[in-house]
CSV table of N, CA, C and O in Angstrom, one decimal:
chain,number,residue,atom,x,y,z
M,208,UNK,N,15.7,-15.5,-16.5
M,208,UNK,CA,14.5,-14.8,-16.2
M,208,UNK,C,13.5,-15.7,-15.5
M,208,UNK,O,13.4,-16.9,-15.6
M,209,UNK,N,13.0,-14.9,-14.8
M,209,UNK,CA,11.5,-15.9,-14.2
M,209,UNK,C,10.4,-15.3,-13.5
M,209,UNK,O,10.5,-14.5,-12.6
M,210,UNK,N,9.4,-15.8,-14.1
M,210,UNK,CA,8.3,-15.4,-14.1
M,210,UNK,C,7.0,-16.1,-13.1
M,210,UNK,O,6.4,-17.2,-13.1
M,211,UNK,N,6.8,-15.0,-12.3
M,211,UNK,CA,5.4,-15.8,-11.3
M,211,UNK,C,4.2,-15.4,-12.2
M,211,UNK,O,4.0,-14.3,-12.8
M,212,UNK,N,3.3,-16.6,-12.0
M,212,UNK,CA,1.5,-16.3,-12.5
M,212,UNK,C,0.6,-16.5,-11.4
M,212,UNK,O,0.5,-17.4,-10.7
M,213,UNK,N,0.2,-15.5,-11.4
M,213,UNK,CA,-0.8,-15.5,-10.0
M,213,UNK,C,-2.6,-16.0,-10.7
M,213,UNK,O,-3.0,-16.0,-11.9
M,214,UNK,N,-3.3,-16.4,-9.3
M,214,UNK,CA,-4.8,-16.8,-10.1
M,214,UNK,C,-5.1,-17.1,-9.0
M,214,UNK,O,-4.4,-17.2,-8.0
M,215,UNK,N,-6.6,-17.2,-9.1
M,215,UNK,CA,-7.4,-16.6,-7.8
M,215,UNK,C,-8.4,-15.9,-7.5
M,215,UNK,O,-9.4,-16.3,-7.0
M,216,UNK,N,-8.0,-14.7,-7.9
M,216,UNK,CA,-8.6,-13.4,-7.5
M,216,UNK,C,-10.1,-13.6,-8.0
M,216,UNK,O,-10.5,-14.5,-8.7
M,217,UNK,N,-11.0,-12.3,-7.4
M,217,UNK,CA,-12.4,-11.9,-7.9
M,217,UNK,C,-13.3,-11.4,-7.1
M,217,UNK,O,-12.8,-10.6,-6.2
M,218,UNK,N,-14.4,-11.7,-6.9
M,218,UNK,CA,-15.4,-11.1,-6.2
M,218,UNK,C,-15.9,-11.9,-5.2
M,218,UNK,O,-16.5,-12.9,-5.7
M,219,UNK,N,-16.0,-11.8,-4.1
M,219,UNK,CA,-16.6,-12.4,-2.8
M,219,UNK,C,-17.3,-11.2,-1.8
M,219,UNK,O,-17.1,-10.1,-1.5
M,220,UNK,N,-18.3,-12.3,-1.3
M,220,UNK,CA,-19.2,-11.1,0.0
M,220,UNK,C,-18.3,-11.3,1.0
M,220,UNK,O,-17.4,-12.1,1.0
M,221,UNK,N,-18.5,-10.6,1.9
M,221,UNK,CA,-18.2,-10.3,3.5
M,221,UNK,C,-18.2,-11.7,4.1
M,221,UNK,O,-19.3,-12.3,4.0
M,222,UNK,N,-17.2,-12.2,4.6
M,222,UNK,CA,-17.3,-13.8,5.3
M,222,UNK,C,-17.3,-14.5,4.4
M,222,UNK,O,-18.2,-15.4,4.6
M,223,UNK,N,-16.5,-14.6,3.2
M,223,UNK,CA,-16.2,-15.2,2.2
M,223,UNK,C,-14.8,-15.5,2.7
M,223,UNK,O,-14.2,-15.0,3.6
M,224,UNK,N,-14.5,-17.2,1.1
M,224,UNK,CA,-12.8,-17.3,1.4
M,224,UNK,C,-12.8,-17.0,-0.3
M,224,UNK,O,-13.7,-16.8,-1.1
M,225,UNK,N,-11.6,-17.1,-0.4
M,225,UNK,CA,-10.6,-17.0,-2.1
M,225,UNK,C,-9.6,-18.0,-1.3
M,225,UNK,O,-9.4,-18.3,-0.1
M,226,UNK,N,-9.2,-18.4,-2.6
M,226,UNK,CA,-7.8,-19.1,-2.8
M,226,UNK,C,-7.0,-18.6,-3.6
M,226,UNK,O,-7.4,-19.2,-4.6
M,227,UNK,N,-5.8,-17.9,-3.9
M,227,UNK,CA,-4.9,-17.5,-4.7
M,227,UNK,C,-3.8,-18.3,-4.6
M,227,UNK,O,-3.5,-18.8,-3.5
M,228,UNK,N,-3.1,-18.6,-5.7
M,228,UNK,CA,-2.1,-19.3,-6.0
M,228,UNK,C,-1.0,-18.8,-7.2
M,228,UNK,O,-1.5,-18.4,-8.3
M,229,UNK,N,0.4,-18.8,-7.0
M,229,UNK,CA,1.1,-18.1,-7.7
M,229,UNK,C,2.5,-19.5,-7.6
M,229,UNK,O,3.0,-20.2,-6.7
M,230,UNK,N,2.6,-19.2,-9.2
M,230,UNK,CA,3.4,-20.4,-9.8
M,230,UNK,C,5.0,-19.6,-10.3
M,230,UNK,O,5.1,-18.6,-11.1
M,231,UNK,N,5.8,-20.2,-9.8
M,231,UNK,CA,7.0,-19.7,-10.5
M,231,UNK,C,7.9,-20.3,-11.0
M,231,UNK,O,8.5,-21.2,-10.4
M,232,UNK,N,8.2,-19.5,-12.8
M,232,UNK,CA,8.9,-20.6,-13.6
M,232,UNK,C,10.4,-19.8,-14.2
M,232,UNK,O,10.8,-18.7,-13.8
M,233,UNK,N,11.0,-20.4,-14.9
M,233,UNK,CA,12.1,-20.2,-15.9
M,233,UNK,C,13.4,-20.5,-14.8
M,233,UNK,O,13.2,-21.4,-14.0
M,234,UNK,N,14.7,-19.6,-14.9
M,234,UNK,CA,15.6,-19.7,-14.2
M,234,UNK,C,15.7,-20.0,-12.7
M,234,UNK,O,15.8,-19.0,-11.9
M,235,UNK,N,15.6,-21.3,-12.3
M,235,UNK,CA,15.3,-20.9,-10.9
M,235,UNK,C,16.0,-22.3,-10.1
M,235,UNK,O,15.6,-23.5,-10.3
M,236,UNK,N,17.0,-21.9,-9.3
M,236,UNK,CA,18.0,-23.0,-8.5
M,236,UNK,C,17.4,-23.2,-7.5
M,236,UNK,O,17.1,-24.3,-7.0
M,237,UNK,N,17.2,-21.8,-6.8
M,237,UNK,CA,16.4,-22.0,-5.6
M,237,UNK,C,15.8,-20.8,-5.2
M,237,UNK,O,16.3,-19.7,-5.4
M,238,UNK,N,14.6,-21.0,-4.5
M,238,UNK,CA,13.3,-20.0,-4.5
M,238,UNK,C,13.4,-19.8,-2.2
M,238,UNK,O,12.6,-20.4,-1.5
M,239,UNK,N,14.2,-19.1,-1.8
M,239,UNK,CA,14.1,-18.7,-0.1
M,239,UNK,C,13.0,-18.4,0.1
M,239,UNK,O,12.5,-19.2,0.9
M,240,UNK,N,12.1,-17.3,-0.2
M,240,UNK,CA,11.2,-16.8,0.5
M,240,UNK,C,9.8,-16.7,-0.5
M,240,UNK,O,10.1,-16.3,-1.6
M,241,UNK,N,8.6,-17.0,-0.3
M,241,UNK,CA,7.5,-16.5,-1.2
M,241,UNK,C,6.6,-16.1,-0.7
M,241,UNK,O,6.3,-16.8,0.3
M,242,UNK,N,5.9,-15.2,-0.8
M,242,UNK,CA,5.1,-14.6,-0.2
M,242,UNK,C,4.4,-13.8,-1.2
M,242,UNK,O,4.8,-13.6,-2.4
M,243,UNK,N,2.9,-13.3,-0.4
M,243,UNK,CA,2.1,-12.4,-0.5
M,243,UNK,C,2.4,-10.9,0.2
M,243,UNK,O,2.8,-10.6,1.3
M,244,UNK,N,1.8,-10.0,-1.0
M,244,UNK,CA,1.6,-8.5,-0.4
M,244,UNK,C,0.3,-7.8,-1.5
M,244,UNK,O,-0.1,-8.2,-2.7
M,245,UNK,N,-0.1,-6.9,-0.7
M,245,UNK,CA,-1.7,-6.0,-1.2
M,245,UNK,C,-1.3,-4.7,-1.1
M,245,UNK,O,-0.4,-4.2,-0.4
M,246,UNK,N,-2.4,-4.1,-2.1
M,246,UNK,CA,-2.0,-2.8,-2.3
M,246,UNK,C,-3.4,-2.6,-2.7
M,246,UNK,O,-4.2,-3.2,-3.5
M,247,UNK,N,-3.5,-1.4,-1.8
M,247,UNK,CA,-5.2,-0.6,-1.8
M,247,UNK,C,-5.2,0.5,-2.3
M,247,UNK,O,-4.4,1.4,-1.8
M,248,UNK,N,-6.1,0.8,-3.4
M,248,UNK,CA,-6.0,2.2,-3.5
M,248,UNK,C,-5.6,3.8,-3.1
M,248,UNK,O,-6.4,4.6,-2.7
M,249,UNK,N,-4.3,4.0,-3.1
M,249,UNK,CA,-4.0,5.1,-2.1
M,249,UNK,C,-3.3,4.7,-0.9
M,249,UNK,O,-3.2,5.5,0.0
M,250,UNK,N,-3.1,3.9,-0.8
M,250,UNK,CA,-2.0,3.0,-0.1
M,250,UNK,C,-1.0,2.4,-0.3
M,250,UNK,O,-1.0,1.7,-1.3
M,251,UNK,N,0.2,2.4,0.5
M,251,UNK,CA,1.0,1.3,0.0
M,251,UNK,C,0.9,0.1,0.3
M,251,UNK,O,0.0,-0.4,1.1
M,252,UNK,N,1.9,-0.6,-0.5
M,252,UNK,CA,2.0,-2.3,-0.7
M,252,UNK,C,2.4,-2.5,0.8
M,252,UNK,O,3.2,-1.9,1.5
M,253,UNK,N,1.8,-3.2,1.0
M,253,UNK,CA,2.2,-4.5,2.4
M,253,UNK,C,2.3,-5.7,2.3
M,253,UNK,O,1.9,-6.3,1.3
M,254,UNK,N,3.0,-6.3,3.3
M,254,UNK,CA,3.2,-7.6,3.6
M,254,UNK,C,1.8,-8.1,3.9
M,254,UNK,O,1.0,-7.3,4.4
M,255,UNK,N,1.4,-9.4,3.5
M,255,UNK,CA,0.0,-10.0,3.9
M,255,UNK,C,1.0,-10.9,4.8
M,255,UNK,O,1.1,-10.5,5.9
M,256,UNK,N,1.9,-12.4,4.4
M,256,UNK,CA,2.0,-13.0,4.4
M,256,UNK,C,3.1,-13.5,3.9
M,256,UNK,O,3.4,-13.0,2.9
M,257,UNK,N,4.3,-14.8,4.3
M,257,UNK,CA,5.4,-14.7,3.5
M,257,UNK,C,5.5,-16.2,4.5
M,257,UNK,O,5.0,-16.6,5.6
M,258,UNK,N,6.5,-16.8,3.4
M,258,UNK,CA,7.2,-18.8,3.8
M,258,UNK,C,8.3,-18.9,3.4
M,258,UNK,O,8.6,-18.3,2.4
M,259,UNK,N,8.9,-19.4,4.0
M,259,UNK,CA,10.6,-19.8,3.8
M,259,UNK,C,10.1,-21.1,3.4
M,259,UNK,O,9.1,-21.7,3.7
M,260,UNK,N,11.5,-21.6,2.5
M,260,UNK,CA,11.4,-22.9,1.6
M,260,UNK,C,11.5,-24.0,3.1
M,260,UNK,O,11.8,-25.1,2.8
M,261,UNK,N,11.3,-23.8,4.4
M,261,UNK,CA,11.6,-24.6,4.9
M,261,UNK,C,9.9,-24.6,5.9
M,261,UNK,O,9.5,-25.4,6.7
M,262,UNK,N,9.4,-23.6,5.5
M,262,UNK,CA,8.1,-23.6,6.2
M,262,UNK,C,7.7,-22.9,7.1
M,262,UNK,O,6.5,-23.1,7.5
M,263,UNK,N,8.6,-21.7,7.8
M,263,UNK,CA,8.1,-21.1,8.4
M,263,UNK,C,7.6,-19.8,7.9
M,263,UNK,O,7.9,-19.1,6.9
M,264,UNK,N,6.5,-19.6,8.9
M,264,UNK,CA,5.6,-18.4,8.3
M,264,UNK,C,5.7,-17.3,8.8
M,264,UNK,O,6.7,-17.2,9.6
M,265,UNK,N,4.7,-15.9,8.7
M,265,UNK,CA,4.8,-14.9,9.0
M,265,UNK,C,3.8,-14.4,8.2
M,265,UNK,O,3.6,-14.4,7.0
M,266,UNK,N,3.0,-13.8,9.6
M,266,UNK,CA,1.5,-13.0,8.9
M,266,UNK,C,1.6,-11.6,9.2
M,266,UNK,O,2.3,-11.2,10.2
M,267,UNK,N,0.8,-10.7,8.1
M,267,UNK,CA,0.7,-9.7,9.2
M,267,UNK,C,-0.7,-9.4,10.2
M,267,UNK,O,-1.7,-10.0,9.8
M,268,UNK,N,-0.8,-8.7,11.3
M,268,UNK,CA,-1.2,-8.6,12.5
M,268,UNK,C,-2.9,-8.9,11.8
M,268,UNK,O,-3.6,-9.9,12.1
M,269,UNK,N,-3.2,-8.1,11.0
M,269,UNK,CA,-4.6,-7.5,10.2
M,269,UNK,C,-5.5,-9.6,9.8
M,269,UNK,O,-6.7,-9.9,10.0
M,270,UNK,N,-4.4,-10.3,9.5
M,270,UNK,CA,-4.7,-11.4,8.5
M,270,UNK,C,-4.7,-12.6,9.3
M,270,UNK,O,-5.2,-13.7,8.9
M,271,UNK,N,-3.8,-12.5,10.4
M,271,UNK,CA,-3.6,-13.8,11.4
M,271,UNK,C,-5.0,-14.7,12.1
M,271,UNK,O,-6.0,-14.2,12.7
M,272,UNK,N,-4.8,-15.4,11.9
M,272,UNK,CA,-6.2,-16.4,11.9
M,272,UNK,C,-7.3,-16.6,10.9
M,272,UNK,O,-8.1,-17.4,10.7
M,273,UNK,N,-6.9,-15.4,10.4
M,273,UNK,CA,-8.2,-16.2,8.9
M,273,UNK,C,-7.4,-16.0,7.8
M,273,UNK,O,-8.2,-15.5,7.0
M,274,UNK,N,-6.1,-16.1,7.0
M,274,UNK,CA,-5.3,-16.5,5.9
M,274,UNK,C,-4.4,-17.1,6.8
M,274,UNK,O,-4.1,-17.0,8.0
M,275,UNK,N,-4.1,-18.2,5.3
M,275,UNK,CA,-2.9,-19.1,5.9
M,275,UNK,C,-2.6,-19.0,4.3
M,275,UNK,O,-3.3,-19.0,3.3
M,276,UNK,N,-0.9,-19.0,4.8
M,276,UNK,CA,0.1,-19.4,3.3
M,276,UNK,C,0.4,-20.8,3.5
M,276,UNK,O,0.6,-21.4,4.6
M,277,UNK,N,0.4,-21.4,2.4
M,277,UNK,CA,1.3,-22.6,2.3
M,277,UNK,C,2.2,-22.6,1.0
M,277,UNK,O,2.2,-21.6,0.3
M,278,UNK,N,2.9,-23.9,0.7
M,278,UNK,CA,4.1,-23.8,-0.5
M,278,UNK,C,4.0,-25.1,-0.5
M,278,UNK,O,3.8,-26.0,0.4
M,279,UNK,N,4.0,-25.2,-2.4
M,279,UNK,CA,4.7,-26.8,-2.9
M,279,UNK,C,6.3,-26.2,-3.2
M,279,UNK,O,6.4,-25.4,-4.1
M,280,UNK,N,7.1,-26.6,-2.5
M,280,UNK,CA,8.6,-26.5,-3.1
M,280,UNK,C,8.4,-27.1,-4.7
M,280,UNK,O,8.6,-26.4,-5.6
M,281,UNK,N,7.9,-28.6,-5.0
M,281,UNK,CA,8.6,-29.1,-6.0
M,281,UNK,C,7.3,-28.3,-7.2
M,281,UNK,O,7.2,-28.8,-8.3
M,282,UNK,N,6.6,-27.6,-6.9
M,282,UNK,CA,5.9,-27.2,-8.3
M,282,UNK,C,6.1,-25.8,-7.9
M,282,UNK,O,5.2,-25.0,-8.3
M,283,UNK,N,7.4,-25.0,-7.1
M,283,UNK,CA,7.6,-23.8,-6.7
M,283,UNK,C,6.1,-23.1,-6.5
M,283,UNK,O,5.8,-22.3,-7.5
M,284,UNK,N,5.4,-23.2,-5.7
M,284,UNK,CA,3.8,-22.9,-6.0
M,284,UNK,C,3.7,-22.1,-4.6
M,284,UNK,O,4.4,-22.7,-3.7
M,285,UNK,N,2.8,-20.8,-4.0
M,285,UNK,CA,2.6,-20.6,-3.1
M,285,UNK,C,1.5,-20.2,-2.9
M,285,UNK,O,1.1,-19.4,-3.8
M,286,UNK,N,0.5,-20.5,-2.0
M,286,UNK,CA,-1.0,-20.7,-2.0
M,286,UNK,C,-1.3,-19.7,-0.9
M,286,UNK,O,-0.7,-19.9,0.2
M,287,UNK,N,-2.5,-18.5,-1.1
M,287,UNK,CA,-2.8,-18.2,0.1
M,287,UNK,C,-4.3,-18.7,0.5
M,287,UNK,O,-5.0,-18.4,-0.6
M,288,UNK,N,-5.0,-19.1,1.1
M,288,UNK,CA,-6.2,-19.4,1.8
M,288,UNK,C,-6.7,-17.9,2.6
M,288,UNK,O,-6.1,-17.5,3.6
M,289,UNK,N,-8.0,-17.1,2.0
M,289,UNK,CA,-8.2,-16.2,2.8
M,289,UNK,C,-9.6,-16.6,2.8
M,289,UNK,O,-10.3,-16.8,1.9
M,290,UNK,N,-9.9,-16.7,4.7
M,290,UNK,CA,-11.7,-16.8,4.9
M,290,UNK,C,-11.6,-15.4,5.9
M,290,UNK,O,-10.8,-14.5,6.1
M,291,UNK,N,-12.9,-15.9,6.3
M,291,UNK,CA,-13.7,-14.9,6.7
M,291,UNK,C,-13.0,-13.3,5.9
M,291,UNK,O,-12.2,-12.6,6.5
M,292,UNK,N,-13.3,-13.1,4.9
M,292,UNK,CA,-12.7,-11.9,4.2
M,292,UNK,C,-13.6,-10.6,5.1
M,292,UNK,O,-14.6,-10.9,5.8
M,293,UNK,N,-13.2,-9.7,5.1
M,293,UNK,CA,-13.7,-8.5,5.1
M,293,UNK,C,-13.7,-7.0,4.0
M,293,UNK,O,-13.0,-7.1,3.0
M,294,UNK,N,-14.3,-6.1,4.1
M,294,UNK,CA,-14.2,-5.2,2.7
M,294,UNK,C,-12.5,-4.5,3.1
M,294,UNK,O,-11.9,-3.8,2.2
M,295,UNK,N,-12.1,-4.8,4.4
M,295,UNK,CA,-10.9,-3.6,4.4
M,295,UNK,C,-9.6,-4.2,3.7
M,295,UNK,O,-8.5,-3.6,3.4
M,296,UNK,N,-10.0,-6.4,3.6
M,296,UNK,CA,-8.5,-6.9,2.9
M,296,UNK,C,-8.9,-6.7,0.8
M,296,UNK,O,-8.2,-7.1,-0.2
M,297,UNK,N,-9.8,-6.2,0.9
M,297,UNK,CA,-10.1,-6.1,-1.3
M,297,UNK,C,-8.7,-5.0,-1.3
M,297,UNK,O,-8.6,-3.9,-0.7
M,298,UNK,N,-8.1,-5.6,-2.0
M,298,UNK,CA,-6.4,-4.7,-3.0
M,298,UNK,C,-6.7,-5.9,-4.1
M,298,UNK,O,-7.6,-6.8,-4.2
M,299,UNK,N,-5.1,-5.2,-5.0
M,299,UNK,CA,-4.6,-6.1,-5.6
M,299,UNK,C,-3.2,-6.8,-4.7
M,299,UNK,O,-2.3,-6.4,-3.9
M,300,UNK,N,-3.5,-7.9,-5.2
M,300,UNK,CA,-2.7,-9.2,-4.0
M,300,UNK,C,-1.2,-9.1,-5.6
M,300,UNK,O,-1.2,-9.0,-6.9
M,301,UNK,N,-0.4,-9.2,-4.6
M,301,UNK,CA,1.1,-9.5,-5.6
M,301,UNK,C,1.7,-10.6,-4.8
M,301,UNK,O,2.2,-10.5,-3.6
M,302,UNK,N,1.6,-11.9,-5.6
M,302,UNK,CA,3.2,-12.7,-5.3
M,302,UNK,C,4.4,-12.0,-5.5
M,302,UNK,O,4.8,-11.0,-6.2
M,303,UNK,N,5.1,-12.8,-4.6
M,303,UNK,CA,6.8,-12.0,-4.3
M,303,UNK,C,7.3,-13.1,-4.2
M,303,UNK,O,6.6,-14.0,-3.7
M,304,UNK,N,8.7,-13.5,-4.8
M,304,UNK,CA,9.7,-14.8,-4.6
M,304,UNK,C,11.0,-14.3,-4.7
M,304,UNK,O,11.3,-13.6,-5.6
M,305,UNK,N,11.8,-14.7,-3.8
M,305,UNK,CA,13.4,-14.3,-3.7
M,305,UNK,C,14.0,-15.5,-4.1
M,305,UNK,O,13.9,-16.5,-3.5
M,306,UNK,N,14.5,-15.3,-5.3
M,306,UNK,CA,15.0,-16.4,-6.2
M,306,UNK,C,16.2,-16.4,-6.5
M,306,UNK,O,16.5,-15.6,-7.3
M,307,UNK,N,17.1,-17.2,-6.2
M,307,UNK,CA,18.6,-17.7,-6.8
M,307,UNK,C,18.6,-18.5,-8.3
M,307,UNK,O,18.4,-19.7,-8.5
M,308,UNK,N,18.8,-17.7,-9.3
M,308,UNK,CA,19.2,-18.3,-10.8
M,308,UNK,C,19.8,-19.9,-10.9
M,308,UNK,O,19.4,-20.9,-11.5
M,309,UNK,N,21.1,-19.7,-9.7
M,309,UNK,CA,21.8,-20.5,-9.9
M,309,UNK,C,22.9,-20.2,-8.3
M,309,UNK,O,22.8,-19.2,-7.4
M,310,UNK,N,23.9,-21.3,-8.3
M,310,UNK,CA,24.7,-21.7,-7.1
M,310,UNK,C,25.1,-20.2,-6.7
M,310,UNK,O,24.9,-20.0,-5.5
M,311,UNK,N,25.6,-19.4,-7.2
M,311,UNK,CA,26.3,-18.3,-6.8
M,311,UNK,C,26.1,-17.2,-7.0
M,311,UNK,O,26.8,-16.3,-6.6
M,312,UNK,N,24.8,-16.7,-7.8
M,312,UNK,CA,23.9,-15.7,-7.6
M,312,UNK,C,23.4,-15.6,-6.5
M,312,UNK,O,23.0,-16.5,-5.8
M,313,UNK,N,23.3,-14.1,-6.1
M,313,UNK,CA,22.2,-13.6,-5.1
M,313,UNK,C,21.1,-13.7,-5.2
M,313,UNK,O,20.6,-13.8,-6.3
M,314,UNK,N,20.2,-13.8,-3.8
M,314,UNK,CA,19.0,-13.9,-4.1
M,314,UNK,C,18.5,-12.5,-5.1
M,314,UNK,O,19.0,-11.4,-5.2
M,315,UNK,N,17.6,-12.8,-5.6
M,315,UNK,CA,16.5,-11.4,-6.5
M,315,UNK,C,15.0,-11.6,-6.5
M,315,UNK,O,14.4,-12.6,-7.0
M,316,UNK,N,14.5,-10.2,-5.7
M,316,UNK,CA,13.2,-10.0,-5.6
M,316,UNK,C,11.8,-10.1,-7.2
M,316,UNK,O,11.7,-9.1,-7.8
M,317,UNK,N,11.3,-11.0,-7.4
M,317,UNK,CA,10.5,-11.2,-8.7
M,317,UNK,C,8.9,-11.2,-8.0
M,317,UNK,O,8.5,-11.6,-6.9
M,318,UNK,N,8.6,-10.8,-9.0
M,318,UNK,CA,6.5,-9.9,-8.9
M,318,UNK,C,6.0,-10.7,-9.8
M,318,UNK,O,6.5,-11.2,-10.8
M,319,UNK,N,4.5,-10.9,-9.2
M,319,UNK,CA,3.5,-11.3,-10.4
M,319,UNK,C,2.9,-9.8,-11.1
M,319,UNK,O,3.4,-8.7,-11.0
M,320,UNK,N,1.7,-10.4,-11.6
M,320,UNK,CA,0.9,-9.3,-12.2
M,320,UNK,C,0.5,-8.4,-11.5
M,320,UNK,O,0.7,-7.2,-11.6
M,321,UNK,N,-0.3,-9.3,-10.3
M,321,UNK,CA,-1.4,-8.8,-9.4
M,321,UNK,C,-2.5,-9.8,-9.9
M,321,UNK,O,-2.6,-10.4,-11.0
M,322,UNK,N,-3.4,-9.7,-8.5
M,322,UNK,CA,-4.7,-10.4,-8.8
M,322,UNK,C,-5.7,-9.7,-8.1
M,322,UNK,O,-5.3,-9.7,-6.9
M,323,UNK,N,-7.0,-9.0,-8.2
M,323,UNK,CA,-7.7,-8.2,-8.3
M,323,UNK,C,-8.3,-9.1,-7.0
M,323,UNK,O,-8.2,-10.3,-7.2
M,324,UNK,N,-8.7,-8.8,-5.8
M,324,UNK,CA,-9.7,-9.5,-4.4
M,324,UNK,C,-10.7,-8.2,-4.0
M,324,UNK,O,-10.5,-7.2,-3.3
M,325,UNK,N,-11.6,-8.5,-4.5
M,325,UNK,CA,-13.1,-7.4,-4.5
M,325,UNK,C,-13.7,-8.1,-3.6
M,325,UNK,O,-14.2,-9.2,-3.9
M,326,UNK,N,-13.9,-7.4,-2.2
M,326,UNK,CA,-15.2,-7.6,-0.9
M,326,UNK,C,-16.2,-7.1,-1.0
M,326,UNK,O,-16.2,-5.9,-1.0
M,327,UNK,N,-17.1,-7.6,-1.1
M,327,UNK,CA,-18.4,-6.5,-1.5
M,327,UNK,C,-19.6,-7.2,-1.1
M,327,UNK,O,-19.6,-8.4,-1.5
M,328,UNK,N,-20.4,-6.8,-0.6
M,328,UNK,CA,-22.2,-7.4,-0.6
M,328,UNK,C,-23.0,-6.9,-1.6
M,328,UNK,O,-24.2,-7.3,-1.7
């Protein structure tokens, strides 16, 4: 089993940053892909953001130039950096990790909680 903890989240004004960070533990050989996704009221889940264990990235259109993802491989850790916020990115933010158990398992899609990002003046 394995488990991501996300943290971060809360309340910021307009032209604000957050930092969110999401840690992932228990069975885990190897971690391919981690990323961020949001989900707005009445909306579905999206991609914000996502990193391959080798470092390449991928934003979506909405977030490019003001979030940046990064990753610690050895503390399996993936960090998003969001500035200049606006009221249209406030969802809840979910880590995502495609995780291999072990040598010959497939990868498997694993979720955090959610972490609450409120824009507001």
């Amino acid at each position: 089993q394995v488990q991501l903890v996300e943290s971060g989240g809360g309340l910021v004004q307009p032209g604000g940053s957050l930092r969110l960070s999401c840690t992932a533990s228990g069975r885990i050989f190897s971690i391919n892909v981690m990323g961020w996704y949001r989900q707005a009221p009445g909306k579905q889940r999206e991609l914000v953001a996502d990193i391959t264990s080798g470092g390449s990235t991928n934003y979506a259109d909405s977030v490019k130039g003001r979030f940046t993802i990064s990753r610690d491989n050895v503390k399996n850790t993936v960090y998003l950096q969001m500035n200049s916020l606006k009221p249209g990115d406030a969802a809840v933010y979910y880590c995502n990790a495609k995780v291999r158990s072990n040598y010959a398992s497939p990868s498997r899609d694993y979720w955090g909680q959610g972490t609450q990002v409120t824009v507001s003046s």
